[in-house]
Short mmCIF file of C-alpha atoms in Angstrom, two decimals:
data_model
loop_
_atom_site.label_atom_id
_atom_site.label_comp_id
_atom_site.label_asym_id
_atom_site.label_seq_id
_atom_site.Cartn_x
_atom_site.Cartn_y
_atom_site.Cartn_z
CA MET A 1 -41.68 -158.31 -63.11
CA SER A 2 -43.43 -155.62 -65.05
CA VAL A 3 -44.72 -152.13 -64.47
CA ARG A 4 -47.65 -151.73 -62.09
CA ASN A 5 -50.16 -150.65 -64.72
CA ALA A 6 -48.91 -151.22 -68.27
CA VAL A 7 -51.67 -149.27 -70.04
CA PHE A 8 -51.29 -146.26 -67.77
CA PHE A 9 -47.50 -146.30 -67.98
CA GLU A 10 -47.49 -146.65 -71.77
CA GLN A 11 -49.65 -143.52 -72.10
CA LEU A 12 -47.65 -141.69 -69.48
CA GLN A 13 -44.18 -142.31 -70.94
CA ARG A 14 -45.44 -141.27 -74.37
CA TRP A 15 -46.74 -138.03 -72.84
CA PHE A 16 -43.45 -137.46 -71.00
CA MET A 17 -41.48 -137.67 -74.23
CA THR A 18 -43.69 -134.97 -75.80
CA LEU A 19 -42.86 -132.39 -73.12
CA PRO A 20 -41.28 -129.38 -74.85
CA HIS A 21 -37.80 -129.66 -73.39
CA CYS A 22 -37.70 -133.46 -73.80
CA GLN A 23 -38.53 -132.89 -77.49
CA VAL A 24 -35.74 -130.32 -77.82
CA LEU A 25 -33.23 -132.90 -76.57
CA GLY A 26 -34.89 -135.70 -78.55
CA LEU A 27 -35.29 -137.95 -75.48
CA GLU A 28 -36.55 -141.43 -76.31
CA TYR A 29 -38.16 -144.09 -74.17
CA VAL A 30 -36.37 -147.47 -74.38
CA GLU A 31 -37.87 -149.84 -71.80
CA ALA A 32 -39.34 -150.11 -68.32
CA ASP A 33 -39.85 -152.63 -65.56
CA ALA A 34 -41.32 -152.39 -62.06
CA GLY A 35 -39.35 -149.56 -60.46
CA SER A 36 -36.98 -148.90 -63.35
CA VAL A 37 -36.85 -147.23 -66.73
CA VAL A 38 -34.30 -146.74 -69.54
CA LEU A 39 -34.24 -143.54 -71.62
CA ARG A 40 -31.98 -142.54 -74.52
CA LEU A 41 -30.44 -139.15 -75.32
CA PRO A 42 -29.30 -139.04 -78.98
CA TYR A 43 -26.11 -137.12 -79.74
CA SER A 44 -26.68 -133.77 -81.41
CA GLU A 45 -24.67 -130.64 -82.05
CA ALA A 46 -27.30 -128.60 -80.18
CA ILE A 47 -26.36 -130.07 -76.79
CA VAL A 48 -22.58 -129.79 -77.04
CA GLY A 49 -21.05 -128.09 -74.00
CA ASN A 50 -17.43 -127.91 -75.07
CA PRO A 51 -16.96 -126.57 -78.60
CA GLU A 52 -13.30 -127.64 -78.55
CA THR A 53 -14.04 -131.32 -78.03
CA GLY A 54 -17.70 -131.74 -79.04
CA VAL A 55 -18.52 -133.38 -75.68
CA VAL A 56 -22.18 -133.15 -74.61
CA HIS A 57 -22.99 -130.54 -71.90
CA GLY A 58 -23.54 -131.73 -68.34
CA GLY A 59 -26.88 -129.90 -68.43
CA ALA A 60 -28.22 -132.29 -71.07
CA VAL A 61 -27.07 -135.24 -68.95
CA THR A 62 -28.78 -133.62 -65.93
CA THR A 63 -32.03 -133.42 -67.91
CA LEU A 64 -31.67 -137.06 -69.03
CA ILE A 65 -31.08 -138.26 -65.45
CA ASP A 66 -33.82 -136.03 -63.97
CA THR A 67 -36.37 -137.20 -66.55
CA ALA A 68 -35.44 -140.90 -66.24
CA SER A 69 -35.46 -140.70 -62.42
CA GLY A 70 -38.86 -138.97 -62.37
CA THR A 71 -40.34 -141.35 -64.96
CA CYS A 72 -39.21 -144.55 -63.20
CA ILE A 73 -41.37 -143.67 -60.17
CA TYR A 74 -44.48 -143.93 -62.36
CA THR A 75 -43.80 -147.61 -63.03
CA LEU A 76 -44.96 -148.10 -59.42
CA PHE A 77 -48.16 -146.04 -59.74
CA ASP A 78 -51.61 -147.13 -60.87
CA ALA A 79 -52.97 -143.71 -61.62
CA PRO A 80 -51.85 -140.13 -62.33
CA GLU A 81 -49.92 -138.41 -59.60
CA SER A 82 -47.40 -135.59 -59.73
CA VAL A 83 -43.78 -135.93 -58.63
CA ALA A 84 -41.45 -132.97 -58.11
CA THR A 85 -37.66 -133.21 -57.85
CA LEU A 86 -36.45 -132.15 -54.39
CA ASP A 87 -32.79 -132.70 -55.05
CA LEU A 88 -30.49 -134.36 -57.51
CA ARG A 89 -26.79 -135.10 -57.20
CA ILE A 90 -24.76 -136.16 -60.21
CA ASP A 91 -21.21 -137.47 -60.31
CA TYR A 92 -19.64 -137.14 -63.74
CA LEU A 93 -17.48 -140.25 -63.99
CA ARG A 94 -15.94 -139.68 -67.42
CA PRO A 95 -16.66 -137.57 -70.50
CA ALA A 96 -19.21 -139.00 -72.91
CA SER A 97 -17.88 -140.24 -76.27
CA VAL A 98 -18.56 -137.72 -79.02
CA GLY A 99 -21.21 -138.67 -81.57
CA GLU A 100 -22.73 -141.47 -79.50
CA ALA A 101 -26.14 -141.59 -77.78
CA ILE A 102 -26.22 -141.72 -73.97
CA LEU A 103 -28.58 -144.12 -72.22
CA CYS A 104 -29.82 -143.75 -68.68
CA ARG A 105 -31.21 -146.48 -66.43
CA ALA A 106 -32.98 -145.07 -63.40
CA GLU A 107 -34.59 -146.97 -60.55
CA CYS A 108 -36.81 -146.04 -57.67
CA TYR A 109 -35.34 -148.11 -54.85
CA ARG A 110 -37.60 -146.81 -52.09
CA LEU A 111 -41.08 -145.36 -52.32
CA THR A 112 -42.87 -143.99 -49.27
CA SER A 113 -46.27 -142.30 -49.05
CA GLN A 114 -44.64 -138.91 -49.62
CA ILE A 115 -41.09 -139.36 -50.93
CA ALA A 116 -39.47 -141.39 -53.72
CA PHE A 117 -35.73 -142.18 -53.62
CA THR A 118 -34.01 -142.82 -56.96
CA ARG A 119 -30.61 -143.70 -58.38
CA ALA A 120 -29.50 -143.64 -61.99
CA ILE A 121 -26.58 -144.54 -64.22
CA ALA A 122 -25.96 -142.79 -67.55
CA TYR A 123 -23.88 -144.95 -69.88
CA GLN A 124 -22.61 -145.65 -73.39
CA GLY A 125 -22.27 -149.41 -73.81
CA GLU A 126 -20.00 -150.60 -70.99
CA ARG A 127 -18.79 -147.06 -70.22
CA GLU A 128 -20.52 -145.44 -67.24
CA ILE A 129 -20.67 -141.69 -67.85
CA ALA A 130 -22.51 -140.36 -64.79
CA HIS A 131 -24.16 -141.53 -61.60
CA GLY A 132 -27.17 -139.71 -60.18
CA VAL A 133 -29.07 -139.87 -56.90
CA GLY A 134 -32.37 -138.07 -56.43
CA THR A 135 -35.30 -137.53 -54.10
CA PHE A 136 -38.78 -136.67 -55.32
CA MET A 137 -41.88 -135.41 -53.53
CA ARG A 138 -45.21 -137.05 -54.35
CA THR A 139 -48.17 -134.71 -54.84
CA GLN A 140 -51.74 -135.49 -55.79
CA VAL A 141 -52.62 -134.09 -59.21
CA GLY A 142 -54.14 -130.65 -58.88
CA ALA A 143 -52.81 -130.08 -55.36
CA ALA A 144 -49.50 -128.57 -56.53
CA MET B 1 -13.77 -124.37 -82.53
CA THR B 2 -10.15 -124.56 -81.29
CA GLN B 3 -8.96 -123.46 -77.88
CA SER B 4 -7.25 -120.39 -79.37
CA GLU B 5 -10.45 -119.39 -81.19
CA MET B 6 -12.38 -119.82 -77.94
CA LYS B 7 -9.80 -117.72 -76.10
CA HIS B 8 -10.01 -114.99 -78.75
CA CYS B 9 -13.81 -115.01 -78.51
CA TRP B 10 -13.58 -114.76 -74.72
CA LEU B 11 -11.05 -111.89 -74.70
CA GLN B 12 -13.14 -109.92 -77.19
CA ALA B 13 -16.23 -110.37 -75.03
CA ARG B 14 -14.33 -109.23 -71.98
CA GLU B 15 -13.19 -106.06 -73.72
CA SER B 16 -16.51 -105.16 -75.29
CA GLY B 17 -18.74 -106.39 -72.45
CA ASP B 18 -20.83 -108.21 -75.06
CA TYR B 19 -20.85 -111.90 -74.19
CA SER B 20 -23.31 -113.01 -76.88
CA ALA B 21 -20.52 -114.51 -79.04
CA VAL B 22 -19.34 -116.62 -76.08
CA ILE B 23 -22.85 -117.98 -75.53
CA ALA B 24 -23.19 -118.59 -79.27
CA ALA B 25 -19.95 -120.62 -79.18
CA ILE B 26 -21.40 -123.03 -76.60
CA PRO B 27 -24.17 -124.96 -78.42
CA TYR B 28 -26.01 -126.05 -75.24
CA ALA B 29 -26.08 -122.47 -73.88
CA ARG B 30 -27.48 -121.32 -77.23
CA THR B 31 -30.08 -124.10 -77.25
CA ILE B 32 -31.56 -123.09 -73.89
CA GLY B 33 -31.18 -119.40 -74.83
CA MET B 34 -29.26 -118.08 -71.83
CA GLN B 35 -27.59 -114.66 -71.70
CA MET B 36 -24.66 -113.25 -69.75
CA HIS B 37 -23.54 -109.78 -68.76
CA VAL B 38 -20.97 -108.47 -66.30
CA ASP B 39 -22.12 -105.91 -63.76
CA ALA B 40 -19.34 -104.24 -61.72
CA GLY B 41 -17.07 -107.25 -62.30
CA GLU B 42 -19.81 -109.69 -61.29
CA PRO B 43 -21.11 -112.08 -63.94
CA ARG B 44 -24.92 -112.19 -64.08
CA PHE B 45 -27.02 -114.65 -66.02
CA VAL B 46 -30.52 -114.59 -67.47
CA LEU B 47 -32.55 -117.39 -69.00
CA PRO B 48 -35.37 -115.58 -70.82
CA PHE B 49 -38.55 -117.62 -70.77
CA ALA B 50 -38.87 -119.97 -73.75
CA GLN B 51 -41.63 -122.50 -74.36
CA SER B 52 -38.95 -125.03 -75.37
CA ASN B 53 -37.60 -125.06 -71.79
CA ILE B 54 -40.89 -126.28 -70.31
CA GLY B 55 -40.74 -129.68 -68.61
CA ASN B 56 -44.19 -129.75 -67.02
CA VAL B 57 -47.05 -128.58 -69.20
CA LEU B 58 -49.68 -128.94 -66.47
CA LEU B 59 -48.29 -126.41 -63.96
CA PRO B 60 -46.60 -125.21 -66.27
CA ALA B 61 -42.97 -125.26 -65.09
CA LEU B 62 -39.45 -125.12 -66.49
CA HIS B 63 -37.74 -128.51 -66.79
CA GLY B 64 -35.55 -129.18 -63.75
CA GLY B 65 -32.79 -130.28 -66.10
CA VAL B 66 -32.85 -126.87 -67.81
CA ILE B 67 -32.49 -125.10 -64.44
CA GLY B 68 -29.57 -127.42 -63.66
CA GLY B 69 -27.95 -126.91 -67.06
CA PHE B 70 -28.40 -123.12 -66.80
CA LEU B 71 -26.72 -123.07 -63.38
CA GLU B 72 -23.92 -125.38 -64.49
CA THR B 73 -23.18 -123.15 -67.49
CA ALA B 74 -23.35 -120.05 -65.28
CA ALA B 75 -20.75 -121.60 -62.95
CA ILE B 76 -18.47 -122.46 -65.89
CA LEU B 77 -18.72 -118.90 -67.27
CA THR B 78 -18.12 -117.44 -63.80
CA LEU B 79 -14.94 -119.55 -63.52
CA LEU B 80 -13.81 -118.43 -66.98
CA THR B 81 -14.33 -114.81 -65.87
CA ALA B 82 -12.23 -115.35 -62.75
CA THR B 83 -9.34 -117.19 -64.41
CA GLU B 84 -7.03 -116.36 -67.25
CA THR B 85 -7.43 -119.65 -69.12
CA ALA B 86 -9.99 -120.16 -71.86
CA GLY B 87 -10.21 -123.93 -71.41
CA ILE B 88 -13.72 -124.94 -70.33
CA PRO B 89 -13.66 -126.39 -66.78
CA LYS B 90 -14.87 -129.99 -66.46
CA VAL B 91 -17.69 -130.68 -64.03
CA VAL B 92 -16.80 -133.38 -61.46
CA ASP B 93 -20.01 -133.40 -59.46
CA PHE B 94 -23.15 -131.30 -59.40
CA SER B 95 -25.77 -131.22 -56.67
CA ILE B 96 -29.00 -129.22 -56.94
CA ASP B 97 -31.85 -128.54 -54.54
CA TYR B 98 -35.15 -127.58 -56.15
CA LEU B 99 -36.81 -125.10 -53.79
CA ARG B 100 -39.73 -123.85 -55.89
CA SER B 101 -41.11 -124.77 -59.28
CA GLY B 102 -39.70 -122.65 -62.10
CA ARG B 103 -42.65 -120.62 -63.37
CA PRO B 104 -42.91 -119.65 -67.07
CA VAL B 105 -41.06 -116.33 -66.66
CA ASP B 106 -37.39 -115.24 -66.89
CA LEU B 107 -34.91 -116.99 -64.61
CA TYR B 108 -31.81 -115.30 -63.16
CA ALA B 109 -28.62 -116.72 -61.68
CA ARG B 110 -25.48 -115.75 -59.89
CA CYS B 111 -22.56 -117.83 -58.69
CA GLU B 112 -20.04 -117.65 -55.91
CA ILE B 113 -16.63 -119.27 -56.22
CA VAL B 114 -16.23 -120.63 -52.70
CA ARG B 115 -12.74 -121.96 -53.22
CA GLN B 116 -10.48 -122.00 -56.21
CA GLY B 117 -7.27 -123.97 -56.11
CA LYS B 118 -4.83 -124.81 -58.89
CA ARG B 119 -6.71 -127.87 -60.07
CA VAL B 120 -10.19 -127.76 -58.62
CA ALA B 121 -12.83 -125.12 -57.85
CA ASN B 122 -15.94 -125.25 -55.67
CA VAL B 123 -18.85 -123.08 -56.82
CA LEU B 124 -22.23 -122.23 -55.27
CA MET B 125 -25.07 -121.26 -57.59
CA SER B 126 -28.46 -119.69 -57.01
CA ALA B 127 -31.39 -119.23 -59.40
CA TRP B 128 -34.43 -117.03 -58.83
CA GLN B 129 -37.28 -115.34 -60.70
CA GLU B 130 -38.89 -112.15 -59.31
CA ASP B 131 -37.23 -112.14 -55.89
CA PRO B 132 -33.56 -113.07 -55.24
CA GLN B 133 -34.64 -113.85 -51.66
CA LYS B 134 -36.94 -116.58 -52.97
CA PRO B 135 -34.63 -118.90 -54.90
CA VAL B 136 -36.05 -121.45 -57.33
CA ALA B 137 -32.97 -123.64 -56.95
CA SER B 138 -29.59 -123.66 -55.29
CA ALA B 139 -26.70 -125.82 -56.40
CA ARG B 140 -23.07 -126.60 -55.65
CA ALA B 141 -20.46 -128.20 -57.85
CA HIS B 142 -16.80 -129.06 -58.19
CA PHE B 143 -14.96 -128.35 -61.41
CA LEU B 144 -11.57 -129.48 -62.69
CA LEU B 145 -9.77 -126.48 -64.16
CA SER B 146 -8.02 -127.04 -67.46
#
């Protein structure tokens, strides 16, 4: 299996990673397959949420999961289209280890003509940090 | 920063009404640039527009993750205001509905503690731009109190 349109997806994921807030967090693309994508959030002092422990803020994990979930839908597209998050639910399973990058694997497990359903796991090695479930609305580019 | 330093920072902010040192102590809050003030005992939050919070350059729109992170931090600070402890509550789960795209202007938030027990609290959050009646996002979360 591979992404629907490799050339399109390659350009698209590169563009995604240049979005201002993705740059602030230093999000990196790792790999993709049909319906799934892996992104990486490097550890940095700028995204710490608890100054006592140095643990990364849930908000940064939310951004990682939202971006990975949105991006994975594009592995199923041939051409530009816009997707907007309708809702996102995240369960924080355990605190992330301090100083270590967090990876996120997101998959689009159901795609309809209007809605995309996604699920995601944020992890550090074997440790699962957070589980996310999202729904996204498909919109033709320019119609939003 | 130790818990006693955090507590000191918090108590000073409460006395002076200037919460900038609290925000500065939380790196993520500082990174997205949020602000807090207390109005008649009610914590209020502002996320002044910053180009670095953009997640969609075509619309343009704020990144959904930033709106989520802003609301989550607002809920944590609201809980700290309502309780005597200075330990930062741990988020257990967080669920957000995106109702409108976040336009490139200031974003506001307020939170409601629906239920606060000894160990866990349930908080509702709402974010809006010009009109509080037209929310950009609403969220709910559970927190473990430390």
